[in-house]
CSV table of C-alpha atoms and ligand atoms in Angstrom, one decimal:
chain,number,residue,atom,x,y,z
A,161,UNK,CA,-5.2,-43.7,-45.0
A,162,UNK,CA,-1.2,-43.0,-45.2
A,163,UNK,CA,-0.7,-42.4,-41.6
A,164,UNK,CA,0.4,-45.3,-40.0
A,165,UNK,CA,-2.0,-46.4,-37.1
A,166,UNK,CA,1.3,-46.4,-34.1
A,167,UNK,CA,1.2,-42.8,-35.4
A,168,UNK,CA,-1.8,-42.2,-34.0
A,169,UNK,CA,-1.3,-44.0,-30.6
A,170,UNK,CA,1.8,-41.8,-30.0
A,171,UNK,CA,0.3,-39.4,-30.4
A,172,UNK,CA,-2.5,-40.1,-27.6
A,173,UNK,CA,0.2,-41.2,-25.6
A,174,UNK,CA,2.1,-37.6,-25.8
A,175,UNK,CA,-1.5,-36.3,-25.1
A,176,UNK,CA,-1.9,-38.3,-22.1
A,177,UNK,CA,2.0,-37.6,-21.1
A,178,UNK,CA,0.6,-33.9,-21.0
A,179,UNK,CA,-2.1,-34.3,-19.0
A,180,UNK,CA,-2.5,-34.2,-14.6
A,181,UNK,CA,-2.9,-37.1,-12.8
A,182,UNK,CA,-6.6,-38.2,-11.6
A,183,UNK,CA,-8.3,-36.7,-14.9
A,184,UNK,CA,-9.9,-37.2,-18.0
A,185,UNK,CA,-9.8,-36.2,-21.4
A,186,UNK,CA,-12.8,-36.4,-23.8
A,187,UNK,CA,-12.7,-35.7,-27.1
A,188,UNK,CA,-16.2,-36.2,-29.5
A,189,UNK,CA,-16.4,-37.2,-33.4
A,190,UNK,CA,-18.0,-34.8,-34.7
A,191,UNK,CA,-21.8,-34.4,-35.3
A,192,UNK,CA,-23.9,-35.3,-38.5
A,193,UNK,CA,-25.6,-32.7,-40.1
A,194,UNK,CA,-28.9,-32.3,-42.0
A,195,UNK,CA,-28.8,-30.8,-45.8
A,196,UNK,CA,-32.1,-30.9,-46.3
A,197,UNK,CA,-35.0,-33.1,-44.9
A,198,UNK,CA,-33.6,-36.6,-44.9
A,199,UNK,CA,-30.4,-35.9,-46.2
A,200,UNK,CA,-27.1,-35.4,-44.4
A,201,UNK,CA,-23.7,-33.9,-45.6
A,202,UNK,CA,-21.0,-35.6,-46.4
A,203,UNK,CA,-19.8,-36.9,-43.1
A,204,UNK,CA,-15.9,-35.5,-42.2
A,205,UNK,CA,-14.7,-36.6,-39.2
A,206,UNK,CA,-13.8,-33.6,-36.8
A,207,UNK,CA,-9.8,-32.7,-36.7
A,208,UNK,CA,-8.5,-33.1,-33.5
A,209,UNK,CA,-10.6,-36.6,-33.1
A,210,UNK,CA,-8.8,-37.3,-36.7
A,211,UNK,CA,-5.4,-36.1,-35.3
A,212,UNK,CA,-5.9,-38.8,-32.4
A,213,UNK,CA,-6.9,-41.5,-33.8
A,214,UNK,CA,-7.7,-41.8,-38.1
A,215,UNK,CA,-11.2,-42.7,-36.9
A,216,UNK,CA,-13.5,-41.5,-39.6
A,217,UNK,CA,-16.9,-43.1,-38.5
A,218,UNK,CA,-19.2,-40.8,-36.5
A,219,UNK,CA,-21.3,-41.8,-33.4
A,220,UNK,CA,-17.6,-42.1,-31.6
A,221,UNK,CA,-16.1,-40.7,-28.3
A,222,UNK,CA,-12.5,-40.9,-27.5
A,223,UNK,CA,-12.0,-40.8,-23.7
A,224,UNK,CA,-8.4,-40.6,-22.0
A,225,UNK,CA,-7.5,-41.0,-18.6
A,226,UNK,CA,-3.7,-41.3,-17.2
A,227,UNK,CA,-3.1,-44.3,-15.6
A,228,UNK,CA,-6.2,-46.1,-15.8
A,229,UNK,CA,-5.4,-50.1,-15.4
A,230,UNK,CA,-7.3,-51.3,-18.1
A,231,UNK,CA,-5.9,-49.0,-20.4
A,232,UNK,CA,-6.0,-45.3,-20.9
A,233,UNK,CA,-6.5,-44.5,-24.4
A,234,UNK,CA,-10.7,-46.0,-24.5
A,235,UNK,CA,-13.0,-45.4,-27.9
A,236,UNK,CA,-16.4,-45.5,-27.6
A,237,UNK,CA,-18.0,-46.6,-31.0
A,238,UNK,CA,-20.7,-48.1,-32.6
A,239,UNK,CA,-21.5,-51.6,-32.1
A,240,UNK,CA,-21.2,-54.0,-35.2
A,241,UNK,CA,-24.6,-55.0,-36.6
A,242,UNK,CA,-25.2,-56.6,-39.8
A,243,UNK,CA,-27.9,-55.2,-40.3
A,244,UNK,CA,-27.1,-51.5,-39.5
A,245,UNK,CA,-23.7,-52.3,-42.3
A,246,UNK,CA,-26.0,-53.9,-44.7
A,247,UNK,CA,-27.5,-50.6,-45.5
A,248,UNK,CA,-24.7,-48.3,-44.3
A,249,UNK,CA,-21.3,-50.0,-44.8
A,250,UNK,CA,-18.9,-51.8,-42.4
A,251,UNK,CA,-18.4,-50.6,-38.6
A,252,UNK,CA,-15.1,-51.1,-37.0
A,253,UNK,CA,-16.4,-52.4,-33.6
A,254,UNK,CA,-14.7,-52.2,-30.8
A,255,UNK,CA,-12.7,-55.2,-32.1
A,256,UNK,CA,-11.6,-53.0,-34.9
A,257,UNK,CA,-11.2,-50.5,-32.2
A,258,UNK,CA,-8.4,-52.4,-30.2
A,259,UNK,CA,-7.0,-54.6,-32.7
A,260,UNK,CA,-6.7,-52.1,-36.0
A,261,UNK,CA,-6.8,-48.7,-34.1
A,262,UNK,CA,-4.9,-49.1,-31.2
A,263,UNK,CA,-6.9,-48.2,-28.3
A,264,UNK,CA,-6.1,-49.9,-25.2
A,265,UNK,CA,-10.1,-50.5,-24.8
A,266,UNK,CA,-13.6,-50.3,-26.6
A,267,UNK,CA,-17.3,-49.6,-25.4
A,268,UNK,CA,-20.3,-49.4,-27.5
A,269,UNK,CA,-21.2,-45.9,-28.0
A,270,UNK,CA,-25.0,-47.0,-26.9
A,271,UNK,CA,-23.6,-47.0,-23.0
A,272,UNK,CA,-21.6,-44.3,-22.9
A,273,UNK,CA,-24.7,-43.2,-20.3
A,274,UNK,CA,-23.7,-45.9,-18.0
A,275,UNK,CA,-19.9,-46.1,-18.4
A,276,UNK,CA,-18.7,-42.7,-18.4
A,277,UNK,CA,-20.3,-41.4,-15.0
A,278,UNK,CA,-18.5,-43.6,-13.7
A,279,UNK,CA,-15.0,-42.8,-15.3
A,280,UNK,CA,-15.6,-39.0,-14.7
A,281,UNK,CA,-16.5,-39.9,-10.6
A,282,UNK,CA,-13.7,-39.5,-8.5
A,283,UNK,CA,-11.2,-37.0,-11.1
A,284,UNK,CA,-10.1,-33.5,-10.4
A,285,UNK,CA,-9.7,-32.0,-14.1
A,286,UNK,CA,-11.4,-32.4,-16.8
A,287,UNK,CA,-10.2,-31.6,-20.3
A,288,UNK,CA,-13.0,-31.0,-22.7
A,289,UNK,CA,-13.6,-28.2,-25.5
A,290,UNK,CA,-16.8,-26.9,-24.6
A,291,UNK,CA,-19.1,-24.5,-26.9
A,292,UNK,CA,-17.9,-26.6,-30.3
A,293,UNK,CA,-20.7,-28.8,-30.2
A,294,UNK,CA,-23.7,-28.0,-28.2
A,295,UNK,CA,-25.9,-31.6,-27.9
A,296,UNK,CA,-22.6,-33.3,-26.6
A,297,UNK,CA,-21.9,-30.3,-24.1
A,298,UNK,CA,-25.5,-31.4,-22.7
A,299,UNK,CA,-24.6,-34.6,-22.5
A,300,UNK,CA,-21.6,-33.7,-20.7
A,301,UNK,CA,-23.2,-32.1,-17.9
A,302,UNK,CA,-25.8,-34.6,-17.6
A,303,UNK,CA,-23.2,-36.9,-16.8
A,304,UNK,CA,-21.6,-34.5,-14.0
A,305,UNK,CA,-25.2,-34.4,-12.7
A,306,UNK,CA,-25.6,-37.4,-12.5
A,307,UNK,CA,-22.3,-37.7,-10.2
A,308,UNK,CA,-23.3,-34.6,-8.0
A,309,UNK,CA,-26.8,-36.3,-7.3
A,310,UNK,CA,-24.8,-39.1,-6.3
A,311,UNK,CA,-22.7,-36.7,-4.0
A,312,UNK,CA,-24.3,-38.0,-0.3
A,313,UNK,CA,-23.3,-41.4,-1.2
A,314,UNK,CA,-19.4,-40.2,-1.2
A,315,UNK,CA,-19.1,-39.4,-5.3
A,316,UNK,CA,-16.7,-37.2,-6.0
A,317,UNK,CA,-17.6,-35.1,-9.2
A,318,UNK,CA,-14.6,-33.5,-11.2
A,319,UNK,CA,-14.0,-29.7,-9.8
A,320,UNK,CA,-12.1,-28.4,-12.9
A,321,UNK,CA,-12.8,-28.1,-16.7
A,322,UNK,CA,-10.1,-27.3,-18.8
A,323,UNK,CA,-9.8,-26.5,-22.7
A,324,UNK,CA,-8.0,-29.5,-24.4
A,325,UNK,CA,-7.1,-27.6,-27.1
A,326,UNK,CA,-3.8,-25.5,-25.6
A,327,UNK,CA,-1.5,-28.6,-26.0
A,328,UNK,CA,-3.6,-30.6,-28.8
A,329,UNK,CA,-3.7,-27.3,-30.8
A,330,UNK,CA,0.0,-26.9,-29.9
A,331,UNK,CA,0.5,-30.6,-31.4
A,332,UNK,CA,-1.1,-30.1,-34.5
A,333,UNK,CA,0.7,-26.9,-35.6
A,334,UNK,CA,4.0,-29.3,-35.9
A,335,UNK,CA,3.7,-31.5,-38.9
A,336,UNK,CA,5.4,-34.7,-38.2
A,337,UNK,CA,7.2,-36.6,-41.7
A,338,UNK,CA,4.1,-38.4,-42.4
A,339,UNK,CA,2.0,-35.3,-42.1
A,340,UNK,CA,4.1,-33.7,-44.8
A,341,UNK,CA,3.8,-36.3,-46.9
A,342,UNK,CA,-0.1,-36.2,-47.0
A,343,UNK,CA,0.4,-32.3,-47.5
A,344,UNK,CA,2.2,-32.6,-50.1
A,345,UNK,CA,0.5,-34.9,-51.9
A,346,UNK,CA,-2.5,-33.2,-51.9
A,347,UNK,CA,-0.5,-29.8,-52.6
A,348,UNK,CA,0.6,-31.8,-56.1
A,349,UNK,CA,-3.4,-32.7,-56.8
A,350,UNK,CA,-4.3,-28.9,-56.6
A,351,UNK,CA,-1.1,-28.1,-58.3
A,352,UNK,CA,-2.1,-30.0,-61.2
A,353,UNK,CA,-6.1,-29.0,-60.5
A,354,UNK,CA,-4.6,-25.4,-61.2
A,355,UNK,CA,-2.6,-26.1,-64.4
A,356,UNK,CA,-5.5,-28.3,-66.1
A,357,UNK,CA,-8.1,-24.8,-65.2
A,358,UNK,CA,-5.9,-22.7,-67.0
A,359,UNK,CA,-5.4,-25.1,-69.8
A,360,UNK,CA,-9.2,-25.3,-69.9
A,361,UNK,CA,-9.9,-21.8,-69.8
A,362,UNK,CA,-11.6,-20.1,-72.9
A,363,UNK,CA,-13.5,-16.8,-72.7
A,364,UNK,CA,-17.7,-17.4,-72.9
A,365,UNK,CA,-17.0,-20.5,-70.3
A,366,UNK,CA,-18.8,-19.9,-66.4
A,367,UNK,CA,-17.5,-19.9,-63.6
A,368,UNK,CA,-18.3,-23.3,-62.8
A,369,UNK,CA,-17.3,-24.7,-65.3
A,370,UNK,CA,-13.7,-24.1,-64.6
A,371,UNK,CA,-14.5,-25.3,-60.9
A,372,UNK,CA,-15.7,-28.2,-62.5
A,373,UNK,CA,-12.0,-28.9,-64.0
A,374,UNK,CA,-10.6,-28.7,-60.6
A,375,UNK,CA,-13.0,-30.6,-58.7
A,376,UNK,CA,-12.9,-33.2,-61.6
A,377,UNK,CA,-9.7,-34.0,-60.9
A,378,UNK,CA,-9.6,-33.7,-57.5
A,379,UNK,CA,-11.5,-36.5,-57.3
A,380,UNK,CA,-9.6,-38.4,-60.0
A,381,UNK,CA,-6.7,-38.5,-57.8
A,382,UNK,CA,-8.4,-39.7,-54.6
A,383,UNK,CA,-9.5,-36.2,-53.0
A,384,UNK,CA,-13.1,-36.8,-51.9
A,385,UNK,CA,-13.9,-33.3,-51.6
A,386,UNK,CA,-12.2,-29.5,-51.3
A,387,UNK,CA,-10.8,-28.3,-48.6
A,388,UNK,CA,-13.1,-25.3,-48.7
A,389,UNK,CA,-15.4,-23.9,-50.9
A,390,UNK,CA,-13.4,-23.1,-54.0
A,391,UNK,CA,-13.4,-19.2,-55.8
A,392,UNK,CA,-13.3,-18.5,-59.2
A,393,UNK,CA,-14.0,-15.1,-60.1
A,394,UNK,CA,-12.9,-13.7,-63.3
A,395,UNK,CA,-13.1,-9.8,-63.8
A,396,UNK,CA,-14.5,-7.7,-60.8
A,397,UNK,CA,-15.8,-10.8,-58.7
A,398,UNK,CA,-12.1,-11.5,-57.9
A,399,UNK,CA,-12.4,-8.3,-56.0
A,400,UNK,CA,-14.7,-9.8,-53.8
A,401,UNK,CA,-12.7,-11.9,-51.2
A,402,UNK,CA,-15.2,-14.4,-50.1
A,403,UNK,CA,-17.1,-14.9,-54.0
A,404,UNK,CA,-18.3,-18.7,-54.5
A,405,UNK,CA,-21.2,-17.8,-56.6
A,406,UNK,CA,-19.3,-18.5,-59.4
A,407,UNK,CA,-22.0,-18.4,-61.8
A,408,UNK,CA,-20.5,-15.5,-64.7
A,409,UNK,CA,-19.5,-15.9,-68.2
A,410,UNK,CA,-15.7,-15.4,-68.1
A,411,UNK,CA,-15.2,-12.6,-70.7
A,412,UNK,CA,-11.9,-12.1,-73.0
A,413,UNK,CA,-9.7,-9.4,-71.9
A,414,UNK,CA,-10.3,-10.0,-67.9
A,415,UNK,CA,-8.5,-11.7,-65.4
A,416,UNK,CA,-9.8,-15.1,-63.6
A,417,UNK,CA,-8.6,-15.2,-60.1
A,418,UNK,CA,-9.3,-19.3,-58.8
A,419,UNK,CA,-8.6,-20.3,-55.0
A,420,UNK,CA,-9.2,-24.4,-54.6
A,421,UNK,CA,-7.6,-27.1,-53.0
A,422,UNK,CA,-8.3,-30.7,-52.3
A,423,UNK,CA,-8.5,-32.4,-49.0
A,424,UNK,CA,-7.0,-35.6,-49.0
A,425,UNK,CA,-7.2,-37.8,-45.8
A,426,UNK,CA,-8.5,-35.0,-44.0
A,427,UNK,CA,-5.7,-32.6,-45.2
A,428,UNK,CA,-6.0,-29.7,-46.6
A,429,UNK,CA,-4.0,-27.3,-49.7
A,430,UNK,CA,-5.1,-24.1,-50.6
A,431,UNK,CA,-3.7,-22.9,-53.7
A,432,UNK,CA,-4.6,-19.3,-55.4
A,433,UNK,CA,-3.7,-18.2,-59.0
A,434,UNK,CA,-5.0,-15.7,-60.8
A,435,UNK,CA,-4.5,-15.7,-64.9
A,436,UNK,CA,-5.9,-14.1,-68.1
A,437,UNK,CA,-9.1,-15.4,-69.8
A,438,UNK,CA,-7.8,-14.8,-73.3
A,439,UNK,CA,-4.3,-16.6,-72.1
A,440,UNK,CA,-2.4,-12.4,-72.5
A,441,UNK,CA,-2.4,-10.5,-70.0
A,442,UNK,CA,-2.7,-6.8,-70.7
A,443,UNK,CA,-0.5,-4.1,-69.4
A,444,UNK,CA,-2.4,-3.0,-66.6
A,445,UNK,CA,-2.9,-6.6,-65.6
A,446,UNK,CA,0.8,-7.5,-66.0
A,447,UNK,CA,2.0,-4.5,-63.7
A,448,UNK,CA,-0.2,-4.7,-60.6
A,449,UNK,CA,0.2,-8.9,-61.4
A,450,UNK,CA,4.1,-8.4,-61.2
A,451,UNK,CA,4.0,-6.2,-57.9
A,452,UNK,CA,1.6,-9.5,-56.6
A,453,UNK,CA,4.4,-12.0,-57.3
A,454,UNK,CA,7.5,-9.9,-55.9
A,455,UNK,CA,5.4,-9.2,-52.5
A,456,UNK,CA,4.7,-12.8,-52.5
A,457,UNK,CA,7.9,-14.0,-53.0
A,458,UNK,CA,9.4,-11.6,-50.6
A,459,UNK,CA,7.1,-12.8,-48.0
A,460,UNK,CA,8.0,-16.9,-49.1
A,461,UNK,CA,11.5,-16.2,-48.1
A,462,UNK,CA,10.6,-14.8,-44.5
A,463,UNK,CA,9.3,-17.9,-43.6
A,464,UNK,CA,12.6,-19.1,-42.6
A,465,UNK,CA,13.2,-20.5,-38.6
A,466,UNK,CA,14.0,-18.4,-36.4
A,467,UNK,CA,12.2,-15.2,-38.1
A,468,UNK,CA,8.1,-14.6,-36.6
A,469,UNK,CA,5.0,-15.4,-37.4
A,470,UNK,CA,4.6,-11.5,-38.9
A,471,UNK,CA,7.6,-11.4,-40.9
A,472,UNK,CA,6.1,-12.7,-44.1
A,473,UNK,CA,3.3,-10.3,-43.8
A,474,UNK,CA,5.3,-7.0,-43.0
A,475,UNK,CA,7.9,-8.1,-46.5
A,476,UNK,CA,4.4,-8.4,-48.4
A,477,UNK,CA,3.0,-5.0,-47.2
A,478,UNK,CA,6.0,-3.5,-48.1
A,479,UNK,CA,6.9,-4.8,-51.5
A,480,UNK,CA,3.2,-3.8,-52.2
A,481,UNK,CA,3.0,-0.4,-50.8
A,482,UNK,CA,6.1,0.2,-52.5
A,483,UNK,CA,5.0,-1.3,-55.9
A,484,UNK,CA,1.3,1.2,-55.8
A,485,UNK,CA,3.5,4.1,-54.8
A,486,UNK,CA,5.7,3.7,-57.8
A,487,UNK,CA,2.6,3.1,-60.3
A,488,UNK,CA,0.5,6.2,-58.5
A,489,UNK,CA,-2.1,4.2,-56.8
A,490,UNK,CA,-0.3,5.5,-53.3
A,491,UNK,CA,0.9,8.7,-52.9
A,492,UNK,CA,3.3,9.5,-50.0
A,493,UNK,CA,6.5,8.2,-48.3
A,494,UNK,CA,7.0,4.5,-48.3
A,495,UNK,CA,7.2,4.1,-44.3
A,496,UNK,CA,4.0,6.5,-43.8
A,497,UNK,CA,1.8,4.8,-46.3
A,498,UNK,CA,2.8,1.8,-44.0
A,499,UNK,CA,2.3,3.2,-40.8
A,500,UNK,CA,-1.0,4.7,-41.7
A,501,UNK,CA,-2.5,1.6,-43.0
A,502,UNK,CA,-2.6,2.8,-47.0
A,503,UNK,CA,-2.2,-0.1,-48.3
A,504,UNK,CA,-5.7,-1.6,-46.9
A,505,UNK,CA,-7.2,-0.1,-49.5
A,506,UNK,CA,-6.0,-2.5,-52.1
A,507,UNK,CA,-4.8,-5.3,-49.7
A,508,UNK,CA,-7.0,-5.6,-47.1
A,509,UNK,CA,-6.3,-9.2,-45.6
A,510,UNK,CA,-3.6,-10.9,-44.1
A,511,UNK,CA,-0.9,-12.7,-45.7
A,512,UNK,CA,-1.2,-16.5,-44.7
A,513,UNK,CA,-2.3,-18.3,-41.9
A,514,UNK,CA,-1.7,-21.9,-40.7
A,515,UNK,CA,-2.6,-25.0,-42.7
A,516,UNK,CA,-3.4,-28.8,-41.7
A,517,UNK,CA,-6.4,-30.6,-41.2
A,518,UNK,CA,-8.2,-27.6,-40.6
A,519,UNK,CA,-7.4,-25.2,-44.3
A,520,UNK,CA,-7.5,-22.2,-41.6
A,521,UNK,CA,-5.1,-24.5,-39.0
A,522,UNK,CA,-4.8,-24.3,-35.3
A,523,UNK,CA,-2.0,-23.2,-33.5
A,524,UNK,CA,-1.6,-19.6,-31.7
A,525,UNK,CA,-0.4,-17.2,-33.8
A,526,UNK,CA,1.1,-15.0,-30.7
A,527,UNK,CA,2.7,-16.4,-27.2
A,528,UNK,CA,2.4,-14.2,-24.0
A,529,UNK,CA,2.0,-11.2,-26.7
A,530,UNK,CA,4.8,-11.7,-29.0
A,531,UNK,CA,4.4,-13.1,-32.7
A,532,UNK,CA,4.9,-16.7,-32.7
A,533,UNK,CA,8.8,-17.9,-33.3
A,534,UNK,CA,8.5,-20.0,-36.7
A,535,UNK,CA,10.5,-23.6,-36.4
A,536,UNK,CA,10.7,-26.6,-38.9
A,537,UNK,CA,7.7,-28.5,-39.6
A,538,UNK,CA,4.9,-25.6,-39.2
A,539,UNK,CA,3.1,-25.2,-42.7
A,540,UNK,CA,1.5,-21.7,-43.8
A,541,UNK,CA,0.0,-20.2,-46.6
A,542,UNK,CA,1.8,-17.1,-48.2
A,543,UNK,CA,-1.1,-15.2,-50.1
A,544,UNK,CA,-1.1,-12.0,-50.8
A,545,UNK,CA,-2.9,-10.0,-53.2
A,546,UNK,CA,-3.9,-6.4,-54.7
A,547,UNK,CA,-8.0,-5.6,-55.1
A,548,UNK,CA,-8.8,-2.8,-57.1
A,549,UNK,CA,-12.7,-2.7,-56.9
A,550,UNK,CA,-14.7,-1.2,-59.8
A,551,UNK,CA,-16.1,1.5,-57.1
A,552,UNK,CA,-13.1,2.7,-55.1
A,553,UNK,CA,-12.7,6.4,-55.8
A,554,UNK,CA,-9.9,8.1,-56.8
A,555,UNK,CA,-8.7,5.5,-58.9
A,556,UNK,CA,-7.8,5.9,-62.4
A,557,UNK,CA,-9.9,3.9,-64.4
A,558,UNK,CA,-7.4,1.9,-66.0
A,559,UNK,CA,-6.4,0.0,-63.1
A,560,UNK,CA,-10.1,-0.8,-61.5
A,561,UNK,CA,-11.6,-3.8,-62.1
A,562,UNK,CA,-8.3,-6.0,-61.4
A,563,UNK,CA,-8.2,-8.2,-58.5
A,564,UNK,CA,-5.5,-10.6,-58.1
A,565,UNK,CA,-4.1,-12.8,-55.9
A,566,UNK,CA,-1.3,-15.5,-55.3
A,567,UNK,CA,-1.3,-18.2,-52.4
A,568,UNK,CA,1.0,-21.0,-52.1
A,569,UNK,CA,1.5,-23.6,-49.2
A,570,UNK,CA,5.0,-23.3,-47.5
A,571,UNK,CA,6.5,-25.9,-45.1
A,572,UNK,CA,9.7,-24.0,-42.9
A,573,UNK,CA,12.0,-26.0,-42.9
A,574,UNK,CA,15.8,-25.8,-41.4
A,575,UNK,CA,16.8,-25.8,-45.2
A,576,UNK,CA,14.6,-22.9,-45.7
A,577,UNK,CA,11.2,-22.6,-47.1
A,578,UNK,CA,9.3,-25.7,-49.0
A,579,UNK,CA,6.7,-24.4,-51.7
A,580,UNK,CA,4.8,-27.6,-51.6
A,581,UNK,CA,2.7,-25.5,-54.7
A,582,UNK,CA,5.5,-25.3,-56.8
A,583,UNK,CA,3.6,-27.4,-59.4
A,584,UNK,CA,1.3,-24.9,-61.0
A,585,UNK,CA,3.7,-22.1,-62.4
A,586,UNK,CA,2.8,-18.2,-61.0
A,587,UNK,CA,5.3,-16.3,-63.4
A,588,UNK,CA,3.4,-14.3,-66.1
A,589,UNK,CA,5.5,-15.5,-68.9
A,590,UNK,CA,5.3,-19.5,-67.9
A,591,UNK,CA,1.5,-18.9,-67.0
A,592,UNK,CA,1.3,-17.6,-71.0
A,593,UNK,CA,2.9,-20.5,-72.5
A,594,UNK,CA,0.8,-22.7,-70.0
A,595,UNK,CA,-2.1,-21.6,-71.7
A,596,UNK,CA,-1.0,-21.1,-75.2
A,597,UNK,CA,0.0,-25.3,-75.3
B,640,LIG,N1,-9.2,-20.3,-49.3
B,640,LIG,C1,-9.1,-19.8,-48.1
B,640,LIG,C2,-8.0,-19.0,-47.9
B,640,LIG,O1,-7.2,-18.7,-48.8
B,640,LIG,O2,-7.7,-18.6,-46.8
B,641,MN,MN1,-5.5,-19.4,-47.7
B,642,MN,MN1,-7.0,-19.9,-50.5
């Protein structure tokens, strides 16, 4: 944990600053889930109860109510029990709840029942997120019934429920300094994930095996898991966005296209490179690769403040549409092939989208209709890419087959745009004499 804990605390406080007087905010850890029979998946802490607090235990409700005199930031947690920790590890109790976390007061998860009734009776608005998690959305209402039955003897139950995650969201989408710090720490573990793949790489490997170098050192470095499940398909397969199989024999004289990043205290990197088996790309590959990196790094230096959310993606579409037409995969006058849409049939997805705790990051991506303004501190992804699939038709041959693509992570910043990613090199010639040492 990096993030210092008075980090955490201001930023319930600005929460609380945000909200109307009389109501409550509550905000659940997020549930445990079932693998298989008695086996759960790795337990990660949901990421706006992360963002307001760096509380990773489950079992734990944070509950926040302006102007409440024994304190208005409360965590409900589990209870410390030896013998509970003797099997599963230590509990931060609501001693460790106060004293290390910072909340202003602690309950026992096991009477949530009886407390919280009571601290929803009487307020107007509530903030919740409902329709994330279905058991606690129950629960919820039970507790508002319980009020309402209560209503002859004078209760009061709350008449509004409002989405927590307008301002929350809003929070989240600006990193503060120790936020970028964490980013880019675990930008430099994929980074170096990236280079040690393509150092590894030798035609006749799988799939896996060079998901095995990244997540290898992911974890040597303190990541304890990816951000998302990572891609590696070489050939075809890296013409299938979404392919985590990642079970074929890479095969000299293709391309491999990887997408992995590590999560490190909950945040996330999402890197993409895409480099030859054999260590040589071949013509073909070379051509569509360069047209890749120019519409990439056109779109990296639109994500500038004061220029929109879009901007990246419109200087990507049309470095791209430009770079097919020139190579006769597009046919047809630059600013029609745009209008027209053209270019979906080789780059069919958008070019970046917010990053943070979540790998696909909150934050609205248009206000009142209008692309979002960018301004320092936001981090996005730049990624685009060209997909020539073996079964598109009038293609020639040379070209199909070849799917490439090239993401990086990109702070704005008033000194321009920070490629946190710069660690793992993109240009064909240093990718070459990567692979060649
Ligand atoms: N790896 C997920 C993405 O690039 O959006
Ligand atoms: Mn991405
Ligand atoms: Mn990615």
């Amino acid at each position: 944990m990096q993030i210092a804990q008075k980090e955490f605390q201001k930023r319930r406080r600005q929460l609380l600053d945000s909200m109307i007087p009389n109501s409550i905010a509550i905000i659940p850890a997020a549930p445990t889930r079932q693998r298989n029979r008695d086996s759960e998946y790795a337990y990660r802490q949901s990421s706006d109860f992360y963002y307001l607090s760096g509380f990773a235990e489950a079992d734990a409700v944070i509950v926040l109510i302006p102007g409440r005199e024994h304190g208005e930031s409360i965590l409900f947690c589990k209870e410390k029990d030896p013998e509970f920790e003797r099997w599963n590890g230590i509990l931060a109790g609501q001693e460790g709840a106060t004293g290390h976390y910072l909340f202003d007061d602690a309950f026992p998860v096991a009477d949530i029942d009886e407390i919280l009734p009571g601290l929803l009776e009487g307020k107007q608005r509530v903030y919740y997120s409902m329709g994330l998690d279905e058991k606690f959305d129950r629960h919820v209402m039970e507790w508002i019934n319980i009020i309402r039955s209560k209503i002859r003897t004078g209760a009061y139950p709350p008449g509004e429920f409002v989405a927590l995650e307008h301002t929350l969201h809003d929070m989240r989408l600006y990193k503060s300094a120790a936020e970028l710090k964490v980013m880019r720490q675990a930008a430099k573990i994929s980074a170096d994930a990236h280079c040690k793949a393509m150092q590894a790489c030798q035609p006749g490997m799988y799939e896996y095996q060079l998901e095995a170098t990244l997540l290898h050192h992911f974890m040597q470095e303190g990541s304890r898991a990816p951000a998302y499940t990572t891609i590696v398909g070489g050939g075809a397969n890296a013409c299938i966005l979404h392919y985590i199989d990642n079970n074929a024999k890479l095969r000299d004289g293709d391309l491999v296209l990887i997408d992995a990043g590590c999560e490190l205290d909950c945040y996330a990197s999402d890197i993409t490179r895409t480099f030859p088996v054999s260590g040589k790309f071949t013509a073909e590959q070379r051509t569509l690769y360069e047209i890749v990196l120019a519409a990439q790094e056109s779109a990296i230096a639109e994500a500038k403040v004061g220029g929109h959310w879009n901007h990246p993606h419109e200087a990507a579409v049309r470095t791209i549409t430009e770079g097919l037409r020139e190579i006769g995969l597009l046919d047809g006058e630059v600013k029609e092939l745009i209008e027209n849409e053209a270019y979906k049939k080789f780059y069919m997805h958008r070019t970046g989208h917010w990053i943070g705790l979540d790998v696909h990051d909150v934050g609205d991506y248009k206000i009142g209709g209008e692309w979002r303004v960018l301004e320092h501190g936001m981090v996005m992804t730049v990624e685009p890419g060209i997909y020539v699939a073996p079964e598109l038709e009038d293609v020639d041959p040379r070209w199909k087959g070849i799917g490439i693509r090239i993401e990086d992570d990109v702070v704005v910043t008033k000194k321009g745009p920070e490629v946190m990613t710069a660690g793992v090199p993109k240009a064909a010639d240093e990718i070459e004499a990567l692979m060649r040492n």
